Coordinates of C-alpha atoms in Angstrom, one line a residue:
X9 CA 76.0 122.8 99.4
X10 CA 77.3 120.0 101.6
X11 CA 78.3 117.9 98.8
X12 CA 80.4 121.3 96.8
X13 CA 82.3 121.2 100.1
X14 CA 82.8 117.6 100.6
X15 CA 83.9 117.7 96.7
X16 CA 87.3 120.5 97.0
X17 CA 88.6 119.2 100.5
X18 CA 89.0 116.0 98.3
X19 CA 90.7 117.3 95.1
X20 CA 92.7 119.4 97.6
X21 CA 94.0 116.6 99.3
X22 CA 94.4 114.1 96.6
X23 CA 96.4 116.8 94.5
X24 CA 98.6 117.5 97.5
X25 CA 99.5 114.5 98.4
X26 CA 100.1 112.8 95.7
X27 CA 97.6 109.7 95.9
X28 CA 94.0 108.9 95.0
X29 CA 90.9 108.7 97.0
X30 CA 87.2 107.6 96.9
X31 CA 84.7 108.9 94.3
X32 CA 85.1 110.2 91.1
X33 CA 87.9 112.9 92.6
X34 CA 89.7 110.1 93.6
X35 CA 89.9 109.2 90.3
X36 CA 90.8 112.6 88.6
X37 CA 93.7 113.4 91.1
X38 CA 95.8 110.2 90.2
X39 CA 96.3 112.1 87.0
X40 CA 98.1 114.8 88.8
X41 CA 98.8 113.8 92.1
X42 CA 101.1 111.1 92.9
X43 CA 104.5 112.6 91.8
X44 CA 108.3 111.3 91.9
X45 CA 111.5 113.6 93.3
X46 CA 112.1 116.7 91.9
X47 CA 115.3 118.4 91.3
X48 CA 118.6 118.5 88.4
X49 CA 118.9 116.9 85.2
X50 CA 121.4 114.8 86.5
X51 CA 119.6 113.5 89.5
X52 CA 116.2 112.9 87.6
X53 CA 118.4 110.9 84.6
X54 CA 119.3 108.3 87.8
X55 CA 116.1 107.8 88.4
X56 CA 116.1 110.3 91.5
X57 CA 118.2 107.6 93.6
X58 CA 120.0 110.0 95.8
X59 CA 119.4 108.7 99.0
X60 CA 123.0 107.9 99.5
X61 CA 124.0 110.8 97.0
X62 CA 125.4 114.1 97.5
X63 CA 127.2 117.1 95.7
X64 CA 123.9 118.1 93.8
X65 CA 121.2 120.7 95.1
X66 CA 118.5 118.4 94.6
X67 CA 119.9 117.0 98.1
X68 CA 118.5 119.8 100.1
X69 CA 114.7 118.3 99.3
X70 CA 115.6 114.7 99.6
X71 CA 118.3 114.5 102.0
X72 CA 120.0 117.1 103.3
X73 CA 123.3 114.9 104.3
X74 CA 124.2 115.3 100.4
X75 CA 124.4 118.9 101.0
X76 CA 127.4 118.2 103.2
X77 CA 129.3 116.5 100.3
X78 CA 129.9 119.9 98.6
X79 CA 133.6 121.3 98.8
X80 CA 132.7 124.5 96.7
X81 CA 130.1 126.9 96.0
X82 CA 127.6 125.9 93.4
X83 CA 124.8 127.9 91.6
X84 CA 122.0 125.7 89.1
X85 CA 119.3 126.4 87.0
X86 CA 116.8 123.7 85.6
X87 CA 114.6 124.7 82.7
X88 CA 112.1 121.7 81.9
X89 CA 110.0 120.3 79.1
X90 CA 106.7 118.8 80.4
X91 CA 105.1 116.5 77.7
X92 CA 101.7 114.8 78.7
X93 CA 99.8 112.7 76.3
X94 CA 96.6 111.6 77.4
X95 CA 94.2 108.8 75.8
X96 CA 90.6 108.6 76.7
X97 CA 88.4 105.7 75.9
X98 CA 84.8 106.4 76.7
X99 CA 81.9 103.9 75.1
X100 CA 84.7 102.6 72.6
X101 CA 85.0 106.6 71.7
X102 CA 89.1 106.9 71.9
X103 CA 90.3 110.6 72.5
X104 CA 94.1 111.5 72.2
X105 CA 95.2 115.3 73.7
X106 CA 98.9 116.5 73.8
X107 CA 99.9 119.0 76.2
X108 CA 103.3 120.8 75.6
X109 CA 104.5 123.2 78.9
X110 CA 108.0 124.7 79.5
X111 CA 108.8 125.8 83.1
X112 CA 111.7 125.9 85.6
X113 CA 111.5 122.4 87.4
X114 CA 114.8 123.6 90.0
X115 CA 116.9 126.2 90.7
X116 CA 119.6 125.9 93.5
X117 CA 122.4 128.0 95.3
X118 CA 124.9 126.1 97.5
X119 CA 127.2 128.1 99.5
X120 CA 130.3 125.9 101.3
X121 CA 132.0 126.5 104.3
X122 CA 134.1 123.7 104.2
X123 CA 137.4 123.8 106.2
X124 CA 140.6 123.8 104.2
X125 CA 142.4 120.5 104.2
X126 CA 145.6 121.8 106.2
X127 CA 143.3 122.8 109.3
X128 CA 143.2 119.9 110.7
X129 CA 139.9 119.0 112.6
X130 CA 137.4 116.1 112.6
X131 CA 134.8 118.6 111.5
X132 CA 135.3 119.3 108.5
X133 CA 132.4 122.4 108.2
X134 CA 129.5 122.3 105.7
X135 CA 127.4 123.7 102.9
X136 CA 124.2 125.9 103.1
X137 CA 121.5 125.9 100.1
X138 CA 118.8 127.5 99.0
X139 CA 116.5 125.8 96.5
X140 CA 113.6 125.6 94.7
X141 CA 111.4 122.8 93.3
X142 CA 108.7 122.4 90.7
X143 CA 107.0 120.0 92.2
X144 CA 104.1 119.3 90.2
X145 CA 102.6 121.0 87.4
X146 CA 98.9 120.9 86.3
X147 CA 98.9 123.0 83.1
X148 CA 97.4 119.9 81.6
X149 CA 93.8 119.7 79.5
X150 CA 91.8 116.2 78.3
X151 CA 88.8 115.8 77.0
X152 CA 86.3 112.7 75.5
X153 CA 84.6 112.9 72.3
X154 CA 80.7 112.3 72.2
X155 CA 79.4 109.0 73.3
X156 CA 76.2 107.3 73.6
X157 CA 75.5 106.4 77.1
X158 CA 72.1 105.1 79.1
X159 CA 73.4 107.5 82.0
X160 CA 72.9 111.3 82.6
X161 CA 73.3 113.8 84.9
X162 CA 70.1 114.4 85.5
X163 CA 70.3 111.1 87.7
X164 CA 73.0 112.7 89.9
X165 CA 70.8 115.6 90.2
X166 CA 67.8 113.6 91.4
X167 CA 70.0 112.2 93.8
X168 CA 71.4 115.4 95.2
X169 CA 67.6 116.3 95.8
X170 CA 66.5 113.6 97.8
X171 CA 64.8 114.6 101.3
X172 CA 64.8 118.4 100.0
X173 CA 61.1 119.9 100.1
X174 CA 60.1 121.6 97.4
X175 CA 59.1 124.2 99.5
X176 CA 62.8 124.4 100.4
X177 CA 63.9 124.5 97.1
X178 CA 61.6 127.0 95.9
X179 CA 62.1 129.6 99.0
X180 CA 66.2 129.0 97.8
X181 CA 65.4 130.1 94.8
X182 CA 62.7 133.1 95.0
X183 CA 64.9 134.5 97.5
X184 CA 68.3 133.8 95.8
X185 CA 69.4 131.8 99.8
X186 CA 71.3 129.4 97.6
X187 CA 71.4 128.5 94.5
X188 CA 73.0 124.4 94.0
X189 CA 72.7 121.7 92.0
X190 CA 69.6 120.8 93.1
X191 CA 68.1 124.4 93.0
X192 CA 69.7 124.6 89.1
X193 CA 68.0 121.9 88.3
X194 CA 64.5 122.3 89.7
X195 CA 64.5 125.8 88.2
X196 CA 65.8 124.1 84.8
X197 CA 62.2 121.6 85.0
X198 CA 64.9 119.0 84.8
X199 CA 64.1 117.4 87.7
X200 CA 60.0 117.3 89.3
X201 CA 59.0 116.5 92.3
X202 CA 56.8 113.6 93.0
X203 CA 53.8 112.9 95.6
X204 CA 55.8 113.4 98.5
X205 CA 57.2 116.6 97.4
X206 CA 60.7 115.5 98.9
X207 CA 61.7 113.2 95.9
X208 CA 62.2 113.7 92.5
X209 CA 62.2 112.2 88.9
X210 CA 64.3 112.9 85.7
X211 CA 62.2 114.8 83.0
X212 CA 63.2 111.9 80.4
X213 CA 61.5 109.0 79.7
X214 CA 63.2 106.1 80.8
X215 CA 64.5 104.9 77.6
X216 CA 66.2 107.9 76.6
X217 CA 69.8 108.1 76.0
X218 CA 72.8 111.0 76.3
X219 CA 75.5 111.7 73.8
X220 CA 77.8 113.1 76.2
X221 CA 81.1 115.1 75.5
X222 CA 83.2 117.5 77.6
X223 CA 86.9 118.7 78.5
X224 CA 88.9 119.6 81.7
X225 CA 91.6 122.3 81.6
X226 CA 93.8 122.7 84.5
X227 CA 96.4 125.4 86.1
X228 CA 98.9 126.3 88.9
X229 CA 102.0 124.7 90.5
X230 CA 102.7 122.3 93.7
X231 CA 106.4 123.9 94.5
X232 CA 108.7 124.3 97.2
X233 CA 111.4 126.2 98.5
X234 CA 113.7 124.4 100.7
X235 CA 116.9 126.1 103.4
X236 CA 119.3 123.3 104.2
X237 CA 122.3 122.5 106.0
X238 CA 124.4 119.7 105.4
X239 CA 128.0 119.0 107.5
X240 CA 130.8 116.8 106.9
X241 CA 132.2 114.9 109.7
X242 CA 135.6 112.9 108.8
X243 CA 134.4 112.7 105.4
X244 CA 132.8 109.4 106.7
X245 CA 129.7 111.1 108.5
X246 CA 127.7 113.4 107.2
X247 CA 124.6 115.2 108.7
X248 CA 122.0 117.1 107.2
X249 CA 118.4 119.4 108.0
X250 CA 116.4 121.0 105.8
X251 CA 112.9 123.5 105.9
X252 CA 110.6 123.0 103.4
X253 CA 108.1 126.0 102.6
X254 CA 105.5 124.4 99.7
X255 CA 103.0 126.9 97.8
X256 CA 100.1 125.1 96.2
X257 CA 98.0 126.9 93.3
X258 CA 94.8 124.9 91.3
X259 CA 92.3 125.9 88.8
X260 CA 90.1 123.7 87.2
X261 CA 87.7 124.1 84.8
X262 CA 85.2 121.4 84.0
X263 CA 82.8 121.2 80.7
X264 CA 80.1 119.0 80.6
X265 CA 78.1 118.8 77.3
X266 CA 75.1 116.1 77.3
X267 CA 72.4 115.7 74.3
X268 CA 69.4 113.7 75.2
X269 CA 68.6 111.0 72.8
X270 CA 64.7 109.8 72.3
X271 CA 63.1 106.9 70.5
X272 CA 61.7 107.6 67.5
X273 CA 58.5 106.2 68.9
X274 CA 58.9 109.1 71.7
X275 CA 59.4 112.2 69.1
X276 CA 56.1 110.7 67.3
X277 CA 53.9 110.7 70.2
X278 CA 55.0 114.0 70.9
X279 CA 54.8 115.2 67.9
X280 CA 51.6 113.8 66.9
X281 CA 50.1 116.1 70.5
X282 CA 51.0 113.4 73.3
X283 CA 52.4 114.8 76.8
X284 CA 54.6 113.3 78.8
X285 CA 54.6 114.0 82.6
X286 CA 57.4 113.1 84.0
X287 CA 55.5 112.6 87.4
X288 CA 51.8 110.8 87.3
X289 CA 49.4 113.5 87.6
X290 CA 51.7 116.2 87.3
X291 CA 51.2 119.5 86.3
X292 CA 54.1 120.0 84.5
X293 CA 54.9 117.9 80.5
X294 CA 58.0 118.3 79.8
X295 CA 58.4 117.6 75.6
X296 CA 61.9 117.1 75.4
X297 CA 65.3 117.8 77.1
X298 CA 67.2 118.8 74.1
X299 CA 70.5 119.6 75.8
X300 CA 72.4 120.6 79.6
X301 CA 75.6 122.4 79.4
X302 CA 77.7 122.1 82.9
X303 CA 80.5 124.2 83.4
X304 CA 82.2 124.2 86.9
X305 CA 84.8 126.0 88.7
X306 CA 87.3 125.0 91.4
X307 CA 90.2 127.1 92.4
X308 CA 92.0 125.8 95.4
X309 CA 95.6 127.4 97.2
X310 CA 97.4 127.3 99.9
X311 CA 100.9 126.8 102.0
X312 CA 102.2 124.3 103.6
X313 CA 105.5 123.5 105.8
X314 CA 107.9 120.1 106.6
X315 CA 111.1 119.6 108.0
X316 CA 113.6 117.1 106.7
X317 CA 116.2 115.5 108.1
X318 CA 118.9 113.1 106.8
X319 CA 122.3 111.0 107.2
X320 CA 124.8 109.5 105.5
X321 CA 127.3 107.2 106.2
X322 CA 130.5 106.0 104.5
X323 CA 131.6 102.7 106.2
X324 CA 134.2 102.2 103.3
X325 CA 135.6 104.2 100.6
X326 CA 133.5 102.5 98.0
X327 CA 129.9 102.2 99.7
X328 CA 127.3 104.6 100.8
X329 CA 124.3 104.7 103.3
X330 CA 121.7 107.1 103.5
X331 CA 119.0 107.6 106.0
X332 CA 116.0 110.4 105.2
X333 CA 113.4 111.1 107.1
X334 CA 110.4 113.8 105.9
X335 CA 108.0 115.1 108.5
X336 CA 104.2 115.1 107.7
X337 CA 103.9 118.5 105.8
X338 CA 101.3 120.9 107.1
X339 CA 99.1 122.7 105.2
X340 CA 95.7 125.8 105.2
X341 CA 94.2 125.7 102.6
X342 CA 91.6 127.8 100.7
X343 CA 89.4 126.5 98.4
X344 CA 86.3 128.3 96.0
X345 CA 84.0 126.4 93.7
X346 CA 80.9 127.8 91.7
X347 CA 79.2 126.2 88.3
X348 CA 76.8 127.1 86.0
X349 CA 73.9 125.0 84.4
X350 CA 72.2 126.0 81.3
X351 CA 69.3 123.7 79.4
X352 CA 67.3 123.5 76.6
X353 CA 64.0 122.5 77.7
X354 CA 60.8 122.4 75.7
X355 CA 57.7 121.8 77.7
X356 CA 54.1 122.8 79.0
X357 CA 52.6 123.5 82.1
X358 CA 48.8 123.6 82.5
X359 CA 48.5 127.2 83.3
X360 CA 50.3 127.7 80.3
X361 CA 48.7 129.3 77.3
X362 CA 49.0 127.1 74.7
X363 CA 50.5 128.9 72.5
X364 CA 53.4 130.6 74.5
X365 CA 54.7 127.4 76.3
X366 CA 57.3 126.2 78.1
X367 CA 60.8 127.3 76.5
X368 CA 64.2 127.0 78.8
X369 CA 66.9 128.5 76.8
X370 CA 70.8 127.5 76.7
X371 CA 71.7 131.3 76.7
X372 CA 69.6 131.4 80.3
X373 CA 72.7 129.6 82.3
X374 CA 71.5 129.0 86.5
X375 CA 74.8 130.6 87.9
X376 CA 75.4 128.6 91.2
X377 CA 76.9 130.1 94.5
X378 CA 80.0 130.4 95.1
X379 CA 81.3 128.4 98.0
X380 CA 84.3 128.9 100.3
X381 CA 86.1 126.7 102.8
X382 CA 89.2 127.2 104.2
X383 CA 90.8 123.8 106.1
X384 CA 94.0 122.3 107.5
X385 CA 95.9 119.1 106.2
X386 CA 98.6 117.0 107.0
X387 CA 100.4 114.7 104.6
X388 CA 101.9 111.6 105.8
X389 CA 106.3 111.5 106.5
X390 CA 108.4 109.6 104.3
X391 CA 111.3 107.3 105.5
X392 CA 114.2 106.6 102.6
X393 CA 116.8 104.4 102.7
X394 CA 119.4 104.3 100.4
X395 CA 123.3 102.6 99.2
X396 CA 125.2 104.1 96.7
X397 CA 128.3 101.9 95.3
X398 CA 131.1 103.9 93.9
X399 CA 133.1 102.0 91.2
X400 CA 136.4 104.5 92.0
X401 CA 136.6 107.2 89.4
X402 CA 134.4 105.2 86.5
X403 CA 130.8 105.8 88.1
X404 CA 128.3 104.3 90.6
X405 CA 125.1 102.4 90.9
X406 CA 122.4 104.0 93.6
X407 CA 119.6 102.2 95.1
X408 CA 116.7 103.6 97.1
X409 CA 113.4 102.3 99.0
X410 CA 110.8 105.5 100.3
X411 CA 108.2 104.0 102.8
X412 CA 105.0 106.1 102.9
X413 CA 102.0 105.7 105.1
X414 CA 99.4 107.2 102.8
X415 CA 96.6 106.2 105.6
X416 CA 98.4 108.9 107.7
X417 CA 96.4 111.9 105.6
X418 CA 94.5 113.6 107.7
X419 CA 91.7 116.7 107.7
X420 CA 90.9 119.2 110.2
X421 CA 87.5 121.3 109.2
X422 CA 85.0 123.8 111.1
X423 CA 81.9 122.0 109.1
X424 CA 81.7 118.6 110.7
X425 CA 83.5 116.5 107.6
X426 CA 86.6 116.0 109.0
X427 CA 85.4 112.3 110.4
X428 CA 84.1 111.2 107.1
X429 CA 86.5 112.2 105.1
X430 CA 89.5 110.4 107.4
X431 CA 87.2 107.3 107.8
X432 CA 87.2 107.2 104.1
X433 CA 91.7 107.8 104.2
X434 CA 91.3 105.3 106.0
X435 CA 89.6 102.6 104.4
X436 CA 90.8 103.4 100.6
X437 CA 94.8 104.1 101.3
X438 CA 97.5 101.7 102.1
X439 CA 101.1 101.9 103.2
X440 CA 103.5 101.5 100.1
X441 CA 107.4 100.9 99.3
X442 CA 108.4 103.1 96.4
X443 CA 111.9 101.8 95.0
X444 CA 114.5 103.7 92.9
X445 CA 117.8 102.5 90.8
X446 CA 120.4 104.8 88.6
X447 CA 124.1 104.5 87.4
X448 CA 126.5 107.0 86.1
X449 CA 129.0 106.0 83.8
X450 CA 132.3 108.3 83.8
X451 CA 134.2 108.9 80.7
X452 CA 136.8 111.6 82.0
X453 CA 134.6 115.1 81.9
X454 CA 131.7 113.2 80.3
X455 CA 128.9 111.7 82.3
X456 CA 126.3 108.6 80.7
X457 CA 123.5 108.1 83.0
X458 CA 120.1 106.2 83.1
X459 CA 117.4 105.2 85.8
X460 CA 114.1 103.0 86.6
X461 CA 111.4 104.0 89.5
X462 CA 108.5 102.1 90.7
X463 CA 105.9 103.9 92.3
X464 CA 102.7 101.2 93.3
X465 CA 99.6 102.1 93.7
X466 CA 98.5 103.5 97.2
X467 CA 95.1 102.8 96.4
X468 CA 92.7 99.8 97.1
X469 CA 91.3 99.9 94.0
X470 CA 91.9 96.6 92.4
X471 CA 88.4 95.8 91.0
X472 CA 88.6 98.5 87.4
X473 CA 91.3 96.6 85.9
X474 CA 93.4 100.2 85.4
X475 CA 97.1 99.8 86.1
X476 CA 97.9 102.4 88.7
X477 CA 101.4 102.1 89.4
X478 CA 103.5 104.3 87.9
X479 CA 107.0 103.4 85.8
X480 CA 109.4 105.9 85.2
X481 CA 112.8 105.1 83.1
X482 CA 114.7 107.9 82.4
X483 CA 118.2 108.4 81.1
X484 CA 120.4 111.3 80.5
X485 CA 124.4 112.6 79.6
X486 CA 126.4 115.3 81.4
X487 CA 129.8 117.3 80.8
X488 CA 131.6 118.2 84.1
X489 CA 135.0 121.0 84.6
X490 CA 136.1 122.3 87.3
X491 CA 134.1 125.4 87.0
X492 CA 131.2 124.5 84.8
X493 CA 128.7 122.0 84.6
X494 CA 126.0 121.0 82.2
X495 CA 123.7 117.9 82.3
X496 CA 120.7 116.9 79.9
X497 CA 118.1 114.4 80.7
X498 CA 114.6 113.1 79.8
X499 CA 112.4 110.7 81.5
X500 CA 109.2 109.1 80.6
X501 CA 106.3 108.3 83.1
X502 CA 103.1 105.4 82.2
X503 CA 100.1 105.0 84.3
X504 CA 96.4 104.2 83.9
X505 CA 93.6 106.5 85.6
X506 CA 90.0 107.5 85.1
X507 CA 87.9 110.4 85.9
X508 CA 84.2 110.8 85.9
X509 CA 83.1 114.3 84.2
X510 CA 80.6 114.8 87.3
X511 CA 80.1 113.8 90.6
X512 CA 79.0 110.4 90.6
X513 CA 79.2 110.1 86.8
X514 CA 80.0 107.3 84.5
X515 CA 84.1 106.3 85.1
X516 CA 86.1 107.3 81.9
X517 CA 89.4 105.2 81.9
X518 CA 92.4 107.1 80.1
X519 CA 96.2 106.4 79.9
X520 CA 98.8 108.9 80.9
X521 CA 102.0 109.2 79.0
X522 CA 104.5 111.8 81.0
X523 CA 107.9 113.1 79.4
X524 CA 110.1 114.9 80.9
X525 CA 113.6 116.7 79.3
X526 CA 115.4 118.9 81.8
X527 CA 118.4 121.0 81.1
X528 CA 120.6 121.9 84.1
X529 CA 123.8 124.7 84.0
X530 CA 126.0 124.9 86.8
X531 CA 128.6 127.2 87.8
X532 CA 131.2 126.3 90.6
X533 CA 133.0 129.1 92.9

């Protein structure tokens, strides 16, 4: 039960916040989780250097000071193209999946209150927004095509049963208490107890193999709605705060598929009357293990809260600077998780008559409880800095560096796995410098624009030879009046991963291909 729990506070957290984490989790978040800024086409076609930026609702998320650039009203919508392709390679076995998604990355209302320029004031009023930001999506799916492995999940499963009595794992069962993984099994005859009656053995011989196959479907949104002042002081200073209210939504589906592979000497022993007990002097010979199917469920959601607050400062006509700073976003969270386990097991025990044995059917799934947890988390703050060089009327060139303190992650739980899950933050997560460069070219209402981030890896995992940091280059064109606006841009994200199909499985590396086209229509008023 321990271990279901332990499992969805760490998908929970790695999702949110955008990072891996120990285990085999750890490895299945970085596929969704560590995510670049959200907002316009025009502001993801730079790269999303906006730092030092302003006059585009995608401010009001990453600095609010940009909000204070606006002199009119402004009203945005952002449709988006999501475009993952996903390669898995698992024993030389190289699956390719292609997920197509269209949803509304941004949407964005900015009404000014700017003073008109014949009042004459140092102040010279503001801008309020309201705006909303895709965040993340995980409407993604991957799978791996059957390999031949030496490992199998009925190794994890003797593992999760070590110290449990069968006497404990009987009176689970008889009177339905809880039904886990080790319960599923045990009532399965996958796993058998042995002389102690505490610890267990796999019912396969030792020199058995697993063709093992299986796919993961995902669902649900990371978003967030942000209310935002930004002011304008001198048109030189310009100050900016922003609430963030985030809504977080994940389902997960997990199939596991495994087909147990036996020597040819084996299937003759058996064949020709031999038994095989999996435990010396059992009671119980178990023929063969002809298939598991594992199917499990994780739904996780939640809200969460931050603040933002942001500066920027023109020292010169031409030049730029931006200071952000992100408070540590605060989050309850809910999560449920249940699987089923269904076998095909051909056996004997000695009580058995011999000629109605031991038969374990695949359309006889072990439905596992369903286990709640509700939790608090807080994501680390993020500190941007950022100059923006204006080239007059003909463009600018943006530059941005986001600190984040990914150690800073921290649980709060009723259930006593707070400490161990922080100890582990702690241990696996480093500090990292994410940095950001665009440019916009201006060709009278025209606009030609293109972008490079660099995202490392916040992870201290350097032994797997995967290449977590992430690369985004991204480019885009935009067509500007005086009462309409219309950008286009597309973006393409690389990064290596892996994910292990159970808890503890074998590591199956992939490579993630992300593109991105946004399409964002403005009106001015």
């Amino acid at each position: 039960m321990y271990l279901v729990a332990y499992r969805s506070l760490l998908v929970a957290f790695l999702l949110i916040v955008s990072s891996p984490a120990f285990s085999q989790i750890a490895e299945d978040a970085l596929l969704f989780g560590q995510f670049s800024p959200v907002g316009t086409a025009r502001f993801q076609a730079i790269g999303g250097a906006g730092f030092a930026l302003g006059g585009d609702v995608s401010a009001a998320a990453l600095n609010p000071a940009g909000i204070g650039f606006f002199n009119r009203s402004s009203v945005a919508i952002t449709p988006n193209l999501d475009i993952n392709n996903i390669t898995t390679n698992y024993e030389n076995v190289s699956t390719d999946v292609s997920n197509t998604r269209l949803n509304i990355a941004n949407f964005g209302l900015v009404i000014n209150n700017s003073k008109d320029e014949l009042i004459p004031s140092d102040w010279r009023g503001g801008s309020f927004a309201i705006t909303y930001n895709q965040i993340r999506s995980f409407n993604v799916d991957w799978r791996f095509n059957p390999a031949n492995s030496e490992g199998s999940v009925l190794d994890e499963f003797v593992r999760q049963s070590a110290g449990i009595s069968v006497n404990e794992l009987q009176d689970n069962i008889d009177n339905d208490l809880f039904i886990g993984y080790p319960e599923a099994a045990y009532f399965n005859f996958l796993i058998n107890p042995d002389a102690s009656n505490e610890n267990y053995v796999a019912s396969i011989p030792a020199d058995a193999t697993s063709i093992q196959n299986g796919e993961v479907t995902t669902s649900g949104r990371l978003s967030q709605w942000n209310i935002a002042y930004g002011g304008n002081y001198k048109d030189k200073l310009y100050l900016g705060v922003s609430l963030g209210i985030r809504g977080f939504n994940y389902q997960q589906e997990t199939f596991y598929r495994e087909e147990v592979v036996y020597t040819q000497e084996y299937i003759d022993f058996i064949n020709s009357g031999g038994f095989f007990f999996p435990v010396e002097g059992g009671n119980v010979s178990i023929d063969f293990v002809n298939l598991n199917i594992l199917d499990e469920f994780l739904e996780i959601s939640g809200t969460g809260i931050n603040g933002n607050f942001g500066i920027i400062y023109r020292p010169i006509n031409e030049l730029t600077v931006g200071l952000s700073y992100q408070t540590p976003t605060f989050y309850n969270l809910r999560s449920e998780e249940f699987f089923n386990l269904a076998s095909d097991v051909r056996g004997i025990r000695e009580d058995d008559d011999q000629e109605d044995p031991l038969n374990i059917f695949i359309d006889d799934p072990v439905l596992g409880n369903s286990f709640l947890s509700e939790y608090t988390l807080s994501t680390p703050s993020r500190t941007g800095l950022g100059l923006s060089y204006f080239f007059e009327k003909s463009g600018f060139i943006s530059l941005d560096a986001e600190y984040v303190n990914y150690p800073k992650n921290r649980f709060s739980t009723n259930d006593g796995f707070s400490q161990e899950i922080n100890e582990n933050v702690d241990a696996i997560f480093t500090s990292v410098i994410n940095a950001r460069v665009g440019g916009e070219f201006r060709l009278k209402q025209v606009r030609f624009r293109a972008g490079y981030a660099f995202y490392p890896d916040p992870t201290q995992f350097g032994s797997d030879n995967l290449n977590r940091d992430r690369s985004v280059i991204s480019g885009g064109i935009g067509y500007d009046t005086s009462s309409f606006f219309a950008d286009l841009s597309v973006s393409n994200t690389q990064f290596e991963t892996d994910f292990a199909p159970y808890l503890n499985g074998p590591f199956i590396p992939q490579s993630i291909s992300r593109t991105q086209a946004l399409l964002t229509l403005g009106f001015k008023f």
